Amino acid sequence: MCKHTFVLWSDGPVCPVFLSGQAADSVLRRHKRYNTGVFEELLQGNLERECIEEVCDLEEARETFENDEKTMEFWAGYVDGNQCKPNPCLNEGSCKDQVGDYTCTCVSGFTGRNCEIARRCDVNNGDCMHFCESMGTFGAKCSCATGYKLMQDGVKRAHEGKGTTVICSISCRYSKLFSPSFIQVALVARSSGQLFCGGSILSERWIITAAHCLVEAGGSFSIRVGKIHSRHMIRKLCLKWSQHVHPRYNATVSLYNHDIALIYLKTSITFSTTVRPVCIGPKAFTEALVKGSSPATVSGWGRTRFLGATASTLQKVEVPFTDRTECKHSSSARITSVMFCAGYYDEAKDACQGDSGGPHTNSIHDTWFLTGIVSWGEECAKEGKYGVYTRPPVAGSDFSPAFPQGWREC
């Protein structure tokens, strides 16, 4: 077996390999990291000792802060620098540093990764969950239906809680399980016991219906709530205390113009998972929703066909919004500014006699809003004809101040 011998040499003078003890000590000297005689593991974490004098790992940083949130806040800037310096968020947005990234929290009216986009109500509803209000150069401001409040991002909504006495507190909580029967009421003539119109629950004491229903009733009637079968709809029977037709409604001039009425009940409706009020929104929001969230849901116990028998169980149908020009051309009667059309040109899907006063509803983000009131039509589902609905007098409309105080509270 052969051995190879390697010899290192230098043309210069040969230096000694070993240093003196004093010289070696000067090379190997290090900063003290703990008090003499104490094990490092027994010391509480110290930021200067662990992560400034030396490079530390995540576990050592966690021992220092003893709090995961503070640890990660420090770690984000320690590992790769602070991504928020300088602040990349525009329009007064606040920046939160992350490892290799950052997030911007935008002030109301702006959106985008760097808050660079001014929200617009006419684009995706300003990214608002419910209502959007234009703020000009300041973008858009989001707000919520009664019973909801804005989250910190100013866009999403959170329910205010079961204990808060507000409209829609029950309706919106269970809105994913929505059924027209939840908000629907029946107007029943006392003399005959016959159901003649529908209506919608606005609050524990207020019902909204069509004004012509009260004119045609001609006498006393009751409100029935809580069942979908007309013969057994006796879970809750409410007596009316007072009724208020729209101040501009005049049946002698037009039976259907401003066809809205409110009924105030003697006793309160008890809300539950299957009995609840419908939500309402501002005028601009409602008008945009009825067009942008088509088709809408219409319900009632009316006739199943023109001059046919009334339904024994609550019926519902989805009807699309009809272009206003098409709506006017299709009708032999005048379509006023407070009316709109919905339905099909040649499909047998429509509201009919007995459905008047009932709800026309649209949803947005699992929240249902009243967008119309069943009013009138030329026969039912007649080819070339559409159902005609009254726009609800929502807050902000030109005639809502004339309604009772209870209406404005709704």
Coordinates of N, CA and C in Angstrom, one line a residue, residues 70-191:
K70 N -47.5 40.1 19.1 CA -46.4 41.0 19.2 C -45.1 40.4 18.5
T71 N -45.0 39.0 18.7 CA -43.8 38.3 18.1 C -43.8 38.5 16.6
M72 N -45.0 38.2 16.0 CA -45.1 38.2 14.5 C -44.9 39.7 14.0
E73 N -45.4 40.6 14.8 CA -45.3 42.0 14.4 C -43.8 42.4 14.3
F74 N -43.0 42.0 15.4 CA -41.6 42.2 15.4 C -40.9 41.4 14.3
W75 N -41.3 40.2 14.1 CA -40.6 39.2 13.2 C -40.7 39.7 11.8
A76 N -41.9 40.3 11.4 CA -42.1 40.7 10.0 C -41.0 41.8 9.6
G77 N -40.7 42.7 10.5 CA -39.7 43.7 10.2 C -38.3 43.2 10.4
Y78 N -38.1 42.3 11.3 CA -36.8 41.8 11.7 C -36.2 40.9 10.6
V79 N -37.0 40.1 9.9 CA -36.6 39.1 8.9 C -36.2 39.8 7.6
D80 N -37.1 40.7 7.1 CA -36.8 41.2 5.8 C -37.1 42.7 5.7
G81 N -37.0 43.4 6.9 CA -37.2 44.8 6.9 C -38.7 45.2 6.9
N82 N -39.0 46.4 7.2 CA -40.3 46.9 7.3 C -40.9 47.3 5.9
Q83 N -41.8 46.5 5.4 CA -42.4 46.8 4.1 C -43.3 48.1 4.1
C84 N -43.6 48.6 5.3 CA -44.4 49.8 5.4 C -43.6 51.1 5.4
K85 N -42.3 51.0 5.3 CA -41.5 52.2 5.3 C -40.7 52.3 3.9
P86 N -41.1 53.3 3.1 CA -42.1 54.3 3.3 C -43.5 53.6 3.1
N87 N -44.6 54.3 3.5 CA -45.9 53.8 3.5 C -46.4 53.7 2.0
P88 N -46.7 52.4 1.6 CA -47.2 52.3 0.2 C -48.7 52.6 0.0
C89 N -49.4 52.7 1.2 CA -50.8 52.9 1.1 C -51.2 54.4 0.8
L90 N -52.0 54.5 -0.2 CA -52.4 55.9 -0.6 C -53.6 56.4 0.0
N91 N -53.9 57.6 -0.2 CA -55.2 58.2 0.3 C -55.4 58.0 1.8
E92 N -54.4 58.2 2.6 CA -54.4 58.1 4.1 C -54.7 56.7 4.6
G93 N -54.4 55.7 3.7 CA -54.6 54.3 4.2 C -53.4 53.9 5.2
S94 N -53.7 53.0 6.1 CA -52.7 52.6 7.1 C -52.2 51.2 6.6
C95 N -50.9 51.0 6.9 CA -50.1 49.9 6.4 C -49.8 49.0 7.6
K96 N -49.9 47.7 7.4 CA -49.4 46.7 8.4 C -48.4 45.8 7.7
D97 N -47.2 45.7 8.3 CA -46.1 45.0 7.8 C -46.3 43.5 8.0
Q98 N -45.9 42.7 7.0 CA -45.9 41.2 7.1 C -44.6 40.7 6.5
V99 N -44.3 39.4 6.7 CA -43.1 38.8 6.2 C -43.2 38.8 4.6
G100 N -42.4 39.6 4.0 CA -42.4 39.6 2.5 C -43.6 40.3 1.9
D101 N -44.4 40.9 2.7 CA -45.6 41.5 2.2 C -46.2 42.6 3.1
Y102 N -47.3 43.2 2.8 CA -47.9 44.2 3.6 C -49.4 44.2 3.2
T103 N -50.2 44.7 4.1 CA -51.6 45.0 3.8 C -52.0 46.4 4.1
C104 N -52.9 46.9 3.3 CA -53.4 48.3 3.5 C -54.8 48.3 4.0
T105 N -55.1 49.0 5.0 CA -56.5 49.3 5.5 C -56.9 50.6 5.0
C106 N -57.9 50.7 4.1 CA -58.2 51.9 3.4 C -59.3 52.7 4.2
V107 N -59.2 54.0 4.1 CA -60.3 54.8 4.7 C -61.5 54.7 3.9
S108 N -62.6 55.1 4.4 CA -63.9 55.0 3.7 C -63.8 55.7 2.4
G109 N -64.3 55.0 1.4 CA -64.3 55.6 0.0 C -63.3 55.1 -0.9
F110 N -62.3 54.4 -0.4 CA -61.2 53.9 -1.3 C -61.0 52.4 -1.1
T111 N -60.5 51.8 -2.1 CA -60.2 50.3 -2.1 C -59.0 50.1 -3.0
G112 N -58.7 48.8 -3.2 CA -57.5 48.4 -4.0 C -56.4 48.0 -3.0
R113 N -55.3 47.3 -3.6 CA -54.2 46.9 -2.7 C -53.5 48.0 -2.0
N114 N -53.4 49.1 -2.7 CA -52.8 50.3 -2.1 C -53.7 51.5 -1.8
C115 N -55.0 51.1 -1.7 CA -56.1 52.2 -1.6 C -56.0 53.2 -2.7
E116 N -55.7 52.7 -3.9 CA -55.5 53.7 -5.0 C -56.8 53.9 -5.8
I117 N -57.8 53.1 -5.5 CA -59.0 53.1 -6.3 C -60.1 53.8 -5.5
A118 N -60.7 54.9 -6.0 CA -61.8 55.5 -5.4 C -63.1 54.7 -5.7
R119 N -63.8 54.2 -4.7 CA -65.0 53.4 -4.9 C -66.1 54.2 -5.5
R120 N -66.8 53.6 -6.4 CA -67.9 54.2 -7.1 C -69.2 53.4 -6.9
C121 N -70.2 54.0 -6.6 CA -71.5 53.3 -6.3 C -72.0 52.6 -7.6
D122 N -71.7 53.2 -8.7 CA -72.2 52.6 -10.0 C -71.3 51.4 -10.5
V123 N -70.3 51.1 -9.7 CA -69.4 49.9 -10.1 C -69.5 48.9 -8.9
N124 N -70.2 47.8 -9.1 CA -70.3 46.8 -8.1 C -70.8 47.3 -6.8
N125 N -71.7 48.3 -6.8 CA -72.2 48.9 -5.6 C -71.2 49.4 -4.7
G126 N -70.1 49.9 -5.3 CA -69.0 50.5 -4.5 C -68.3 49.5 -3.6
D127 N -68.5 48.2 -3.9 CA -68.0 47.1 -3.0 C -68.7 47.0 -1.7
C128 N -69.8 47.7 -1.5 CA -70.5 47.7 -0.3 C -71.5 46.5 -0.2
M129 N -71.6 46.0 1.0 CA -72.5 44.9 1.2 C -74.0 45.3 1.0
H130 N -74.3 46.5 1.5 CA -75.7 47.0 1.5 C -75.8 48.3 0.7
F131 N -75.7 49.4 1.4 CA -76.0 50.7 0.8 C -74.7 51.4 0.4
C132 N -74.7 52.1 -0.7 CA -73.5 52.9 -1.1 C -73.9 54.3 -1.4
E133 N -73.2 55.3 -0.8 CA -73.5 56.7 -1.0 C -72.2 57.4 -1.7
S134 N -72.4 58.0 -2.8 CA -71.3 58.7 -3.5 C -70.8 59.8 -2.7
M135 N -69.5 59.9 -2.6 CA -68.8 61.0 -1.8 C -68.0 61.9 -2.7
G136 N -68.3 61.9 -4.0 CA -67.6 62.8 -5.0 C -66.1 62.3 -5.1
T137 N -65.2 63.2 -4.9 CA -63.8 62.9 -5.0 C -63.3 62.0 -3.9
F138 N -64.1 61.9 -2.9 CA -63.7 61.0 -1.7 C -64.2 59.6 -1.9
G139 N -64.7 59.2 -3.1 CA -65.1 57.9 -3.4 C -66.5 57.6 -3.0
A140 N -66.7 56.5 -2.2 CA -68.1 56.1 -1.8 C -68.1 55.7 -0.4
K141 N -69.2 55.9 0.3 CA -69.4 55.6 1.7 C -70.4 54.4 1.8
C142 N -70.0 53.4 2.6 CA -70.9 52.3 2.8 C -71.7 52.4 4.0
S143 N -73.0 51.9 4.0 CA -73.8 51.9 5.2 C -74.6 50.6 5.1
C144 N -75.3 50.3 6.2 CA -76.0 49.0 6.3 C -77.5 49.2 6.6
A145 N -78.3 48.2 6.3 CA -79.7 48.1 6.6 C -79.8 48.1 8.2
T146 N -80.9 48.6 8.6 CA -81.2 48.6 10.1 C -81.0 47.1 10.6
G147 N -80.3 47.0 11.7 CA -80.0 45.7 12.3 C -78.6 45.3 12.0
Y148 N -77.9 46.0 11.2 CA -76.5 45.7 10.8 C -75.6 46.9 11.1
K149 N -74.3 46.6 11.3 CA -73.3 47.7 11.5 C -72.1 47.4 10.6
L150 N -71.3 48.4 10.3 CA -70.1 48.2 9.4 C -69.0 47.6 10.2
M151 N -68.3 46.7 9.6 CA -67.1 46.2 10.1 C -66.0 47.2 10.0
Q152 N -64.8 46.9 10.5 CA -63.7 47.9 10.5 C -63.2 48.3 9.2
D153 N -63.4 47.4 8.2 CA -63.0 47.7 6.8 C -63.9 48.7 6.1
G154 N -65.1 49.0 6.8 CA -66.0 49.9 6.2 C -66.8 49.4 5.0
V155 N -66.7 48.1 4.7 CA -67.4 47.5 3.6 C -68.3 46.4 4.0
K156 N -67.8 45.5 4.8 CA -68.7 44.3 5.2 C -69.6 44.7 6.3
R157 N -70.6 43.8 6.5 CA -71.6 44.1 7.6 C -71.6 43.0 8.6
A158 N -71.9 43.4 9.8 CA -72.0 42.5 10.9 C -73.3 42.7 11.6
H159 N -74.0 41.7 12.0 CA -75.3 41.9 12.7 C -75.1 42.4 14.1
E160 N -75.9 43.3 14.5 CA -75.8 44.0 15.8 C -76.1 43.1 17.0
G161 N -76.7 42.0 16.8 CA -77.0 41.1 17.9 C -78.4 40.9 18.2
K162 N -78.7 39.7 18.8 CA -80.0 39.3 19.1 C -80.8 40.2 20.0
G163 N -80.0 40.8 20.9 CA -80.7 41.6 22.0 C -81.1 43.0 21.5
T164 N -80.7 43.5 20.3 CA -80.9 44.8 19.8 C -82.3 44.9 19.2
T165 N -83.2 45.8 19.7 CA -84.5 45.9 19.1 C -84.5 46.8 17.9
V166 N -84.4 46.1 16.7 CA -84.3 46.9 15.5 C -85.0 46.1 14.4
I167 N -85.4 46.8 13.4 CA -86.1 46.2 12.2 C -85.0 45.3 11.5
C168 N -85.5 44.2 11.0 CA -84.7 43.2 10.3 C -83.7 42.5 11.2
S169 N -83.8 42.6 12.5 CA -82.8 41.9 13.3 C -83.0 40.4 13.2
I170 N -84.3 40.0 13.0 CA -84.5 38.6 12.8 C -84.5 38.2 11.3
S171 N -85.1 39.1 10.5 CA -85.1 38.8 9.1 C -83.8 38.5 8.5
C172 N -82.8 39.4 8.8 CA -81.5 39.3 8.1 C -80.7 38.2 8.8
R173 N -80.9 37.9 10.0 CA -80.2 36.9 10.7 C -80.4 35.5 10.0
Y174 N -81.6 35.2 9.6 CA -81.9 33.9 9.0 C -82.2 34.0 7.5
S175 N -81.7 35.1 6.9 CA -82.0 35.3 5.5 C -81.6 34.2 4.5
K176 N -80.6 33.4 4.8 CA -80.2 32.3 3.9 C -81.3 31.3 3.9
L177 N -82.2 31.2 4.9 CA -83.3 30.3 4.9 C -84.6 31.0 4.5
F178 N -84.5 32.1 3.7 CA -85.6 32.9 3.4 C -86.7 32.2 2.7
S179 N -88.0 32.5 3.1 CA -89.2 32.0 2.4 C -90.1 33.2 2.3
P180 N -90.9 33.4 1.3 CA -91.8 34.5 1.2 C -92.8 34.5 2.4
S181 N -93.1 33.3 2.9 CA -94.1 33.2 4.0 C -93.6 33.9 5.2
F182 N -92.3 34.1 5.4 CA -91.7 34.7 6.6 C -92.2 36.2 6.7
I183 N -92.3 36.9 5.6 CA -92.6 38.3 5.7 C -94.1 38.6 5.2
Q184 N -94.7 37.6 4.7 CA -96.1 37.7 4.1 C -97.2 37.7 5.1
V185 N -98.2 38.6 4.9 CA -99.4 38.5 5.7 C -100.6 38.5 4.7
A186 N -101.7 38.0 5.2 CA -102.9 38.0 4.5 C -104.0 38.9 5.0
L187 N -104.7 39.6 4.2 CA -105.8 40.5 4.6 C -107.1 39.7 4.4
V188 N -107.8 39.5 5.4 CA -109.0 38.6 5.4 C -110.2 39.4 5.8
A189 N -111.2 39.4 4.9 CA -112.5 40.1 5.2 C -113.2 39.5 6.3
R190 N -113.7 40.2 7.3 CA -114.4 39.7 8.5 C -115.7 39.1 8.1
S191 N -116.4 39.8 7.2 CA -117.8 39.3 6.9 C -117.8 38.0 6.2

